[in-house]
Amino acid sequence: MIEIQNLTVRFENKLILEEVSCNIIKGKITSIIGKSGIGKSVLMKSVLGLIKNIEGEIYVDNISIMTRDKRENKKVKAKMAMLFQNSALFDSFDVYQNIAFPLSEHTKMSYSEIKEKVKEMIRLVNLPDILELYPSDLSGGMRKRVALARAIIQEPEYLIYDEPTTGLDPITAKEIINLIESIHKKLEMTSIVITHDKDCIEQLTEQIIMIDNKKIIFSDEFKKFKEFEHPTAREFFGIV
């Protein structure tokens, strides 16, 4: 479980999140929702340890992300991965190099072992044999799949998706939603989806966290959210 306690984040003098607290339940799909620029990605980048200047506490399976114990710090970071909104592929690397990168950089696996693992990931995200192509050769949906293969190659326990359907056409977006659901079940991981895509929310969500005005205004099971009497929540789903 991820426990966020009284988290406050400021960028220079701008307050982004103010004393927010919530739990992300292990094994579930949790959606983080709210208006654009409200702090959804900031919340999860704080969990990943990508934002250092924070106040409060964040624990991943009872380990503080701010621990100074190097072994504990490495252990907690290995539990998590993120699929970035823009896919964040290396333009100068081909598909194989992009997917293999975490293993090449952070493990002592042999070339043949890495190659087999990359092929396994390609099959898992339903990509054809495109290992020699470069990101510029790929469609938006294919880049998402390559980035997802890279994110899961070390089999993290927690996978964060940052706006996974943004910029995709409806058919491709639906394919990515189905893929997230499939990967979640096959790898038995905890999935955290930052999104404003209603189809994504409706199909995937078990737990939901809503951010508004620097605060968490809802954190509970999704089935309870539609009954949440808050103007921002009702506006989000077009409920008058």
PDB file of C-alpha atoms in Angstrom:
ATOM      1  CA  MET A   1       0.000   0.000   0.000  1.00  0.00           C
ATOM      2  CA  ILE A   2       1.057   3.586  -0.654  1.00  0.00           C
ATOM      3  CA  GLU A   3       0.349   5.902   2.259  1.00  0.00           C
ATOM      4  CA  ILE A   4       0.434   9.655   1.679  1.00  0.00           C
ATOM      5  CA  GLN A   5       0.302  11.709   4.859  1.00  0.00           C
ATOM      6  CA  ASN A   6      -0.101  15.495   5.007  1.00  0.00           C
ATOM      7  CA  LEU A   7       1.755  16.040   1.736  1.00  0.00           C
ATOM      8  CA  THR A   8       2.429  19.665   0.795  1.00  0.00           C
ATOM      9  CA  VAL A   9       4.199  20.604  -2.444  1.00  0.00           C
ATOM     10  CA  ARG A  10       5.347  24.076  -3.477  1.00  0.00           C
ATOM     11  CA  PHE A  11       7.158  25.209  -6.601  1.00  0.00           C
ATOM     12  CA  GLU A  12       9.015  28.337  -5.538  1.00  0.00           C
ATOM     13  CA  ASN A  13       6.208  30.392  -3.952  1.00  0.00           C
ATOM     14  CA  LYS A  14       3.330  28.588  -5.656  1.00  0.00           C
ATOM     15  CA  LEU A  15       1.363  26.107  -3.540  1.00  0.00           C
ATOM     16  CA  ILE A  16       0.386  23.034  -5.604  1.00  0.00           C
ATOM     17  CA  LEU A  17      -0.855  20.553  -2.975  1.00  0.00           C
ATOM     18  CA  GLU A  18      -1.696  21.355   0.622  1.00  0.00           C
ATOM     19  CA  GLU A  19      -1.637  18.729   3.379  1.00  0.00           C
ATOM     20  CA  VAL A  20      -3.192  15.966   1.282  1.00  0.00           C
ATOM     21  CA  SER A  21      -3.581  12.463   2.721  1.00  0.00           C
ATOM     22  CA  CYS A  22      -4.792   9.249   1.107  1.00  0.00           C
ATOM     23  CA  ASN A  23      -4.022   5.541   0.748  1.00  0.00           C
ATOM     24  CA  ILE A  24      -3.573   3.681  -2.532  1.00  0.00           C
ATOM     25  CA  ILE A  25      -4.709   0.113  -2.004  1.00  0.00           C
ATOM     26  CA  LYS A  26      -2.410  -2.654  -3.198  1.00  0.00           C
ATOM     27  CA  GLY A  27      -3.675  -4.802  -6.035  1.00  0.00           C
ATOM     28  CA  LYS A  28      -6.364  -2.336  -7.139  1.00  0.00           C
ATOM     29  CA  ILE A  29      -6.671   0.066 -10.065  1.00  0.00           C
ATOM     30  CA  THR A  30      -6.840   3.570  -8.631  1.00  0.00           C
ATOM     31  CA  SER A  31      -7.681   6.588 -10.785  1.00  0.00           C
ATOM     32  CA  ILE A  32      -6.368  10.042  -9.867  1.00  0.00           C
ATOM     33  CA  ILE A  33      -8.704  12.632 -11.359  1.00  0.00           C
ATOM     34  CA  GLY A  34      -9.278  16.377 -11.402  1.00  0.00           C
ATOM     35  CA  LYS A  35      -9.004  19.353 -13.737  1.00  0.00           C
ATOM     36  CA  SER A  36      -5.885  19.933 -15.837  1.00  0.00           C
ATOM     37  CA  GLY A  37      -3.024  21.465 -13.878  1.00  0.00           C
ATOM     38  CA  ILE A  38      -4.599  20.628 -10.524  1.00  0.00           C
ATOM     39  CA  GLY A  39      -1.639  18.574  -9.234  1.00  0.00           C
ATOM     40  CA  LYS A  40      -2.429  14.980 -10.237  1.00  0.00           C
ATOM     41  CA  SER A  41       0.959  14.298 -11.819  1.00  0.00           C
ATOM     42  CA  VAL A  42       2.714  16.231  -9.058  1.00  0.00           C
ATOM     43  CA  LEU A  43       1.130  13.913  -6.506  1.00  0.00           C
ATOM     44  CA  MET A  44       2.420  10.777  -8.195  1.00  0.00           C
ATOM     45  CA  LYS A  45       5.834  12.218  -9.094  1.00  0.00           C
ATOM     46  CA  SER A  46       6.178  12.951  -5.377  1.00  0.00           C
ATOM     47  CA  VAL A  47       5.435   9.286  -4.668  1.00  0.00           C
ATOM     48  CA  LEU A  48       8.140   8.290  -7.165  1.00  0.00           C
ATOM     49  CA  GLY A  49      10.632  10.570  -5.438  1.00  0.00           C
ATOM     50  CA  LEU A  50      10.999  12.766  -8.530  1.00  0.00           C
ATOM     51  CA  ILE A  51      10.007  15.861  -6.550  1.00  0.00           C
ATOM     52  CA  LYS A  52      12.313  16.381  -3.607  1.00  0.00           C
ATOM     53  CA  ASN A  53      11.138  19.604  -1.989  1.00  0.00           C
ATOM     54  CA  ILE A  54       8.057  18.270  -0.226  1.00  0.00           C
ATOM     55  CA  GLU A  55       6.584  18.358   3.238  1.00  0.00           C
ATOM     56  CA  GLY A  56       4.810  15.384   4.800  1.00  0.00           C
ATOM     57  CA  GLU A  57       5.377  11.632   4.594  1.00  0.00           C
ATOM     58  CA  ILE A  58       5.014   9.038   1.865  1.00  0.00           C
ATOM     59  CA  TYR A  59       5.366   5.312   2.562  1.00  0.00           C
ATOM     60  CA  VAL A  60       5.445   2.475   0.042  1.00  0.00           C
ATOM     61  CA  ASP A  61       4.813  -0.833   1.797  1.00  0.00           C
ATOM     62  CA  ASN A  62       5.874   0.827   5.069  1.00  0.00           C
ATOM     63  CA  ILE A  63       9.155   2.130   3.630  1.00  0.00           C
ATOM     64  CA  SER A  64       9.557   5.925   3.534  1.00  0.00           C
ATOM     65  CA  ILE A  65      10.454   7.214   0.070  1.00  0.00           C
ATOM     66  CA  MET A  66      12.687   9.712   1.867  1.00  0.00           C
ATOM     67  CA  THR A  67      14.751   7.097   3.653  1.00  0.00           C
ATOM     68  CA  ARG A  68      18.480   7.748   3.675  1.00  0.00           C
ATOM     69  CA  ASP A  69      19.255   4.046   3.917  1.00  0.00           C
ATOM     70  CA  LYS A  70      20.627   3.286   0.434  1.00  0.00           C
ATOM     71  CA  ARG A  71      19.446  -0.313   0.370  1.00  0.00           C
ATOM     72  CA  GLU A  72      15.936   0.641   1.520  1.00  0.00           C
ATOM     73  CA  ASN A  73      15.850   3.533  -0.945  1.00  0.00           C
ATOM     74  CA  LYS A  74      16.836   1.240  -3.812  1.00  0.00           C
ATOM     75  CA  LYS A  75      14.271  -1.315  -2.671  1.00  0.00           C
ATOM     76  CA  VAL A  76      11.389   1.157  -2.639  1.00  0.00           C
ATOM     77  CA  LYS A  77      12.320   2.656  -6.031  1.00  0.00           C
ATOM     78  CA  ALA A  78      12.443  -0.812  -7.596  1.00  0.00           C
ATOM     79  CA  LYS A  79       8.812  -1.335  -6.614  1.00  0.00           C
ATOM     80  CA  MET A  80       7.560   1.484  -8.855  1.00  0.00           C
ATOM     81  CA  ALA A  81       7.559   2.561 -12.495  1.00  0.00           C
ATOM     82  CA  MET A  82       5.787   5.234 -14.512  1.00  0.00           C
ATOM     83  CA  LEU A  83       4.409   5.452 -18.023  1.00  0.00           C
ATOM     84  CA  PHE A  84       4.872   9.136 -18.853  1.00  0.00           C
ATOM     85  CA  GLN A  85       2.285  11.096 -20.795  1.00  0.00           C
ATOM     86  CA  ASN A  86       4.602  11.753 -23.756  1.00  0.00           C
ATOM     87  CA  SER A  87       6.022   8.186 -23.548  1.00  0.00           C
ATOM     88  CA  ALA A  88       9.533   9.658 -22.929  1.00  0.00           C
ATOM     89  CA  LEU A  89      11.275   7.318 -25.355  1.00  0.00           C
ATOM     90  CA  PHE A  90      14.904   7.924 -26.346  1.00  0.00           C
ATOM     91  CA  ASP A  91      14.796   9.229 -29.915  1.00  0.00           C
ATOM     92  CA  SER A  92      18.292   7.977 -30.716  1.00  0.00           C
ATOM     93  CA  PHE A  93      17.518   4.446 -29.473  1.00  0.00           C
ATOM     94  CA  ASP A  94      15.640   1.867 -31.500  1.00  0.00           C
ATOM     95  CA  VAL A  95      12.675   0.018 -29.983  1.00  0.00           C
ATOM     96  CA  TYR A  96      14.837  -2.798 -28.659  1.00  0.00           C
ATOM     97  CA  GLN A  97      17.249  -0.397 -26.945  1.00  0.00           C
ATOM     98  CA  ASN A  98      14.403   1.606 -25.430  1.00  0.00           C
ATOM     99  CA  ILE A  99      12.704  -1.434 -23.918  1.00  0.00           C
ATOM    100  CA  ALA A 100      15.961  -3.045 -22.804  1.00  0.00           C
ATOM    101  CA  PHE A 101      17.329   0.135 -21.204  1.00  0.00           C
ATOM    102  CA  PRO A 102      16.250  -0.543 -17.566  1.00  0.00           C
ATOM    103  CA  LEU A 103      17.798  -4.024 -17.659  1.00  0.00           C
ATOM    104  CA  SER A 104      20.958  -2.878 -19.426  1.00  0.00           C
ATOM    105  CA  GLU A 105      21.476  -0.062 -16.930  1.00  0.00           C
ATOM    106  CA  HIS A 106      20.350  -1.598 -13.658  1.00  0.00           C
ATOM    107  CA  THR A 107      20.918  -5.354 -13.838  1.00  0.00           C
ATOM    108  CA  LYS A 108      23.696  -7.809 -14.603  1.00  0.00           C
ATOM    109  CA  MET A 109      21.587  -9.855 -16.992  1.00  0.00           C
ATOM    110  CA  SER A 110      23.341 -11.215 -20.073  1.00  0.00           C
ATOM    111  CA  TYR A 111      22.565  -9.975 -23.576  1.00  0.00           C
ATOM    112  CA  SER A 112      20.646 -13.166 -24.402  1.00  0.00           C
ATOM    113  CA  GLU A 113      18.613 -12.919 -21.193  1.00  0.00           C
ATOM    114  CA  ILE A 114      17.730  -9.302 -21.901  1.00  0.00           C
ATOM    115  CA  LYS A 115      16.805 -10.141 -25.496  1.00  0.00           C
ATOM    116  CA  GLU A 116      14.386 -12.863 -24.362  1.00  0.00           C
ATOM    117  CA  LYS A 117      12.862 -10.531 -21.786  1.00  0.00           C
ATOM    118  CA  VAL A 118      12.353  -7.816 -24.401  1.00  0.00           C
ATOM    119  CA  LYS A 119      10.613 -10.286 -26.703  1.00  0.00           C
ATOM    120  CA  GLU A 120       8.386 -11.358 -23.823  1.00  0.00           C
ATOM    121  CA  MET A 121       7.404  -7.732 -23.178  1.00  0.00           C
ATOM    122  CA  ILE A 122       6.705  -7.131 -26.879  1.00  0.00           C
ATOM    123  CA  ARG A 123       4.255 -10.039 -26.840  1.00  0.00           C
ATOM    124  CA  LEU A 124       2.668  -8.839 -23.617  1.00  0.00           C
ATOM    125  CA  VAL A 125       1.837  -5.392 -25.032  1.00  0.00           C
ATOM    126  CA  ASN A 126       0.690  -6.834 -28.379  1.00  0.00           C
ATOM    127  CA  LEU A 127       3.369  -5.244 -30.553  1.00  0.00           C
ATOM    128  CA  PRO A 128       4.619  -6.769 -33.825  1.00  0.00           C
ATOM    129  CA  ASP A 129       8.324  -7.367 -34.406  1.00  0.00           C
ATOM    130  CA  ILE A 130       9.426  -3.731 -34.680  1.00  0.00           C
ATOM    131  CA  LEU A 131      12.578  -3.904 -32.566  1.00  0.00           C
ATOM    132  CA  GLU A 132      14.774  -2.237 -35.197  1.00  0.00           C
ATOM    133  CA  LEU A 133      12.493   0.763 -35.737  1.00  0.00           C
ATOM    134  CA  TYR A 134      12.947   4.135 -34.039  1.00  0.00           C
ATOM    135  CA  PRO A 135      10.330   6.174 -32.126  1.00  0.00           C
ATOM    136  CA  SER A 136       9.968   8.555 -35.095  1.00  0.00           C
ATOM    137  CA  ASP A 137       8.814   5.570 -37.186  1.00  0.00           C
ATOM    138  CA  LEU A 138       5.960   4.728 -34.817  1.00  0.00           C
ATOM    139  CA  SER A 139       2.380   5.878 -34.373  1.00  0.00           C
ATOM    140  CA  GLY A 140       1.280   7.404 -31.069  1.00  0.00           C
ATOM    141  CA  GLY A 141      -0.346   4.168 -29.971  1.00  0.00           C
ATOM    142  CA  MET A 142       2.743   2.118 -30.782  1.00  0.00           C
ATOM    143  CA  ARG A 143       4.966   4.540 -28.862  1.00  0.00           C
ATOM    144  CA  LYS A 144       2.668   4.086 -25.856  1.00  0.00           C
ATOM    145  CA  ARG A 145       3.050   0.315 -26.116  1.00  0.00           C
ATOM    146  CA  VAL A 146       6.833   0.519 -26.384  1.00  0.00           C
ATOM    147  CA  ALA A 147       6.931   2.821 -23.339  1.00  0.00           C
ATOM    148  CA  LEU A 148       4.655   0.430 -21.463  1.00  0.00           C
ATOM    149  CA  ALA A 149       6.893  -2.533 -22.327  1.00  0.00           C
ATOM    150  CA  ARG A 150       9.864  -0.595 -20.939  1.00  0.00           C
ATOM    151  CA  ALA A 151       7.925   0.348 -17.790  1.00  0.00           C
ATOM    152  CA  ILE A 152       6.973  -3.247 -16.961  1.00  0.00           C
ATOM    153  CA  ILE A 153      10.184  -5.026 -17.980  1.00  0.00           C
ATOM    154  CA  GLN A 154      11.445  -5.067 -14.374  1.00  0.00           C
ATOM    155  CA  GLU A 155       8.014  -6.190 -13.155  1.00  0.00           C
ATOM    156  CA  PRO A 156       7.268  -3.348 -10.736  1.00  0.00           C
ATOM    157  CA  GLU A 157       4.661  -3.821  -8.048  1.00  0.00           C
ATOM    158  CA  TYR A 158       3.223  -0.352  -8.666  1.00  0.00           C
ATOM    159  CA  LEU A 159       2.760   1.122 -12.148  1.00  0.00           C
ATOM    160  CA  ILE A 160       1.693   4.735 -12.624  1.00  0.00           C
ATOM    161  CA  TYR A 161       0.098   5.774 -15.923  1.00  0.00           C
ATOM    162  CA  ASP A 162       0.193   9.527 -16.620  1.00  0.00           C
ATOM    163  CA  GLU A 163      -2.721  10.414 -18.934  1.00  0.00           C
ATOM    164  CA  PRO A 164      -2.310   7.201 -20.986  1.00  0.00           C
ATOM    165  CA  THR A 165      -4.958   8.049 -23.603  1.00  0.00           C
ATOM    166  CA  THR A 166      -4.186  11.737 -24.154  1.00  0.00           C
ATOM    167  CA  GLY A 167      -3.571  12.592 -27.815  1.00  0.00           C
ATOM    168  CA  LEU A 168      -4.829   9.251 -29.119  1.00  0.00           C
ATOM    169  CA  ASP A 169      -7.774   8.706 -31.450  1.00  0.00           C
ATOM    170  CA  PRO A 170     -10.820   6.978 -29.843  1.00  0.00           C
ATOM    171  CA  ILE A 171     -10.055   3.529 -31.284  1.00  0.00           C
ATOM    172  CA  THR A 172      -6.410   3.573 -30.192  1.00  0.00           C
ATOM    173  CA  ALA A 173      -7.396   5.009 -26.794  1.00  0.00           C
ATOM    174  CA  LYS A 174      -9.786   2.085 -26.292  1.00  0.00           C
ATOM    175  CA  GLU A 175      -7.012  -0.359 -27.211  1.00  0.00           C
ATOM    176  CA  ILE A 176      -4.703   1.219 -24.609  1.00  0.00           C
ATOM    177  CA  ILE A 177      -7.436   1.071 -21.943  1.00  0.00           C
ATOM    178  CA  ASN A 178      -7.964  -2.632 -22.702  1.00  0.00           C
ATOM    179  CA  LEU A 179      -4.200  -3.184 -22.572  1.00  0.00           C
ATOM    180  CA  ILE A 180      -3.905  -1.510 -19.156  1.00  0.00           C
ATOM    181  CA  GLU A 181      -6.654  -3.781 -17.865  1.00  0.00           C
ATOM    182  CA  SER A 182      -4.973  -6.872 -19.345  1.00  0.00           C
ATOM    183  CA  ILE A 183      -1.499  -6.006 -17.996  1.00  0.00           C
ATOM    184  CA  HIS A 184      -2.955  -5.291 -14.553  1.00  0.00           C
ATOM    185  CA  LYS A 185      -4.515  -8.747 -14.402  1.00  0.00           C
ATOM    186  CA  LYS A 186      -1.617 -10.684 -15.932  1.00  0.00           C
ATOM    187  CA  LEU A 187       1.091  -9.130 -13.774  1.00  0.00           C
ATOM    188  CA  GLU A 188      -1.088  -8.800 -10.654  1.00  0.00           C
ATOM    189  CA  MET A 189       0.250  -5.336  -9.956  1.00  0.00           C
ATOM    190  CA  THR A 190      -1.142  -2.151  -8.438  1.00  0.00           C
ATOM    191  CA  SER A 191      -2.134   0.288 -11.180  1.00  0.00           C
ATOM    192  CA  ILE A 192      -2.491   4.036 -10.679  1.00  0.00           C
ATOM    193  CA  VAL A 193      -4.027   5.941 -13.587  1.00  0.00           C
ATOM    194  CA  ILE A 194      -3.832   9.730 -13.799  1.00  0.00           C
ATOM    195  CA  THR A 195      -6.599  10.644 -16.213  1.00  0.00           C
ATOM    196  CA  HIS A 196      -9.516  12.845 -17.181  1.00  0.00           C
ATOM    197  CA  ASP A 197     -10.755  10.319 -19.774  1.00  0.00           C
ATOM    198  CA  LYS A 198     -14.245   9.238 -18.714  1.00  0.00           C
ATOM    199  CA  ASP A 199     -14.103   5.977 -20.690  1.00  0.00           C
ATOM    200  CA  CYS A 200     -10.812   5.120 -18.984  1.00  0.00           C
ATOM    201  CA  ILE A 201     -12.279   5.904 -15.567  1.00  0.00           C
ATOM    202  CA  GLU A 202     -15.489   3.963 -16.152  1.00  0.00           C
ATOM    203  CA  GLN A 203     -13.790   0.810 -17.442  1.00  0.00           C
ATOM    204  CA  LEU A 204     -10.794   0.561 -15.128  1.00  0.00           C
ATOM    205  CA  THR A 205     -11.415   2.252 -11.810  1.00  0.00           C
ATOM    206  CA  GLU A 206     -11.833   0.405  -8.530  1.00  0.00           C
ATOM    207  CA  GLN A 207     -10.633   3.171  -6.223  1.00  0.00           C
ATOM    208  CA  ILE A 208     -10.757   6.875  -7.080  1.00  0.00           C
ATOM    209  CA  ILE A 209      -9.009   9.955  -5.737  1.00  0.00           C
ATOM    210  CA  MET A 210     -10.156  13.425  -6.788  1.00  0.00           C
ATOM    211  CA  ILE A 211      -8.068  16.569  -6.343  1.00  0.00           C
ATOM    212  CA  ASP A 212      -9.568  20.053  -6.320  1.00  0.00           C
ATOM    213  CA  ASN A 213      -8.200  23.379  -5.120  1.00  0.00           C
ATOM    214  CA  LYS A 214      -4.955  21.849  -3.766  1.00  0.00           C
ATOM    215  CA  LYS A 215      -6.854  19.284  -1.659  1.00  0.00           C
ATOM    216  CA  ILE A 216      -8.091  15.726  -1.990  1.00  0.00           C
ATOM    217  CA  ILE A 217     -11.876  16.008  -1.916  1.00  0.00           C
ATOM    218  CA  PHE A 218     -12.672  12.313  -2.451  1.00  0.00           C
ATOM    219  CA  SER A 219     -10.790   9.072  -1.807  1.00  0.00           C
ATOM    220  CA  ASP A 220     -12.863   5.904  -1.772  1.00  0.00           C
ATOM    221  CA  GLU A 221     -14.358   3.139  -3.899  1.00  0.00           C
ATOM    222  CA  PHE A 222     -15.432   4.243  -7.375  1.00  0.00           C
ATOM    223  CA  LYS A 223     -18.960   2.895  -6.929  1.00  0.00           C
ATOM    224  CA  LYS A 224     -19.487   5.527  -4.220  1.00  0.00           C
ATOM    225  CA  PHE A 225     -18.154   8.405  -6.310  1.00  0.00           C
ATOM    226  CA  LYS A 226     -21.229   8.928  -8.498  1.00  0.00           C
ATOM    227  CA  GLU A 227     -23.206   9.630  -5.329  1.00  0.00           C
ATOM    228  CA  PHE A 228     -20.654  12.174  -4.087  1.00  0.00           C
ATOM    229  CA  GLU A 229     -22.490  15.469  -3.700  1.00  0.00           C
ATOM    230  CA  HIS A 230     -19.763  17.923  -4.621  1.00  0.00           C
ATOM    231  CA  PRO A 231     -20.111  20.443  -7.468  1.00  0.00           C
ATOM    232  CA  THR A 232     -16.664  19.696  -8.949  1.00  0.00           C
ATOM    233  CA  ALA A 233     -17.343  15.953  -8.966  1.00  0.00           C
ATOM    234  CA  ARG A 234     -20.762  16.393 -10.535  1.00  0.00           C
ATOM    235  CA  GLU A 235     -19.389  18.794 -13.138  1.00  0.00           C
ATOM    236  CA  PHE A 236     -16.596  16.342 -13.973  1.00  0.00           C
ATOM    237  CA  PHE A 237     -19.079  13.680 -15.013  1.00  0.00           C
ATOM    238  CA  GLY A 238     -21.602  16.109 -16.483  1.00  0.00           C
ATOM    239  CA  ILE A 239     -24.154  15.516 -13.761  1.00  0.00           C
ATOM    240  CA  VAL A 240     -26.440  18.511 -13.309  1.00  0.00           C
TER     241      VAL A 240
END
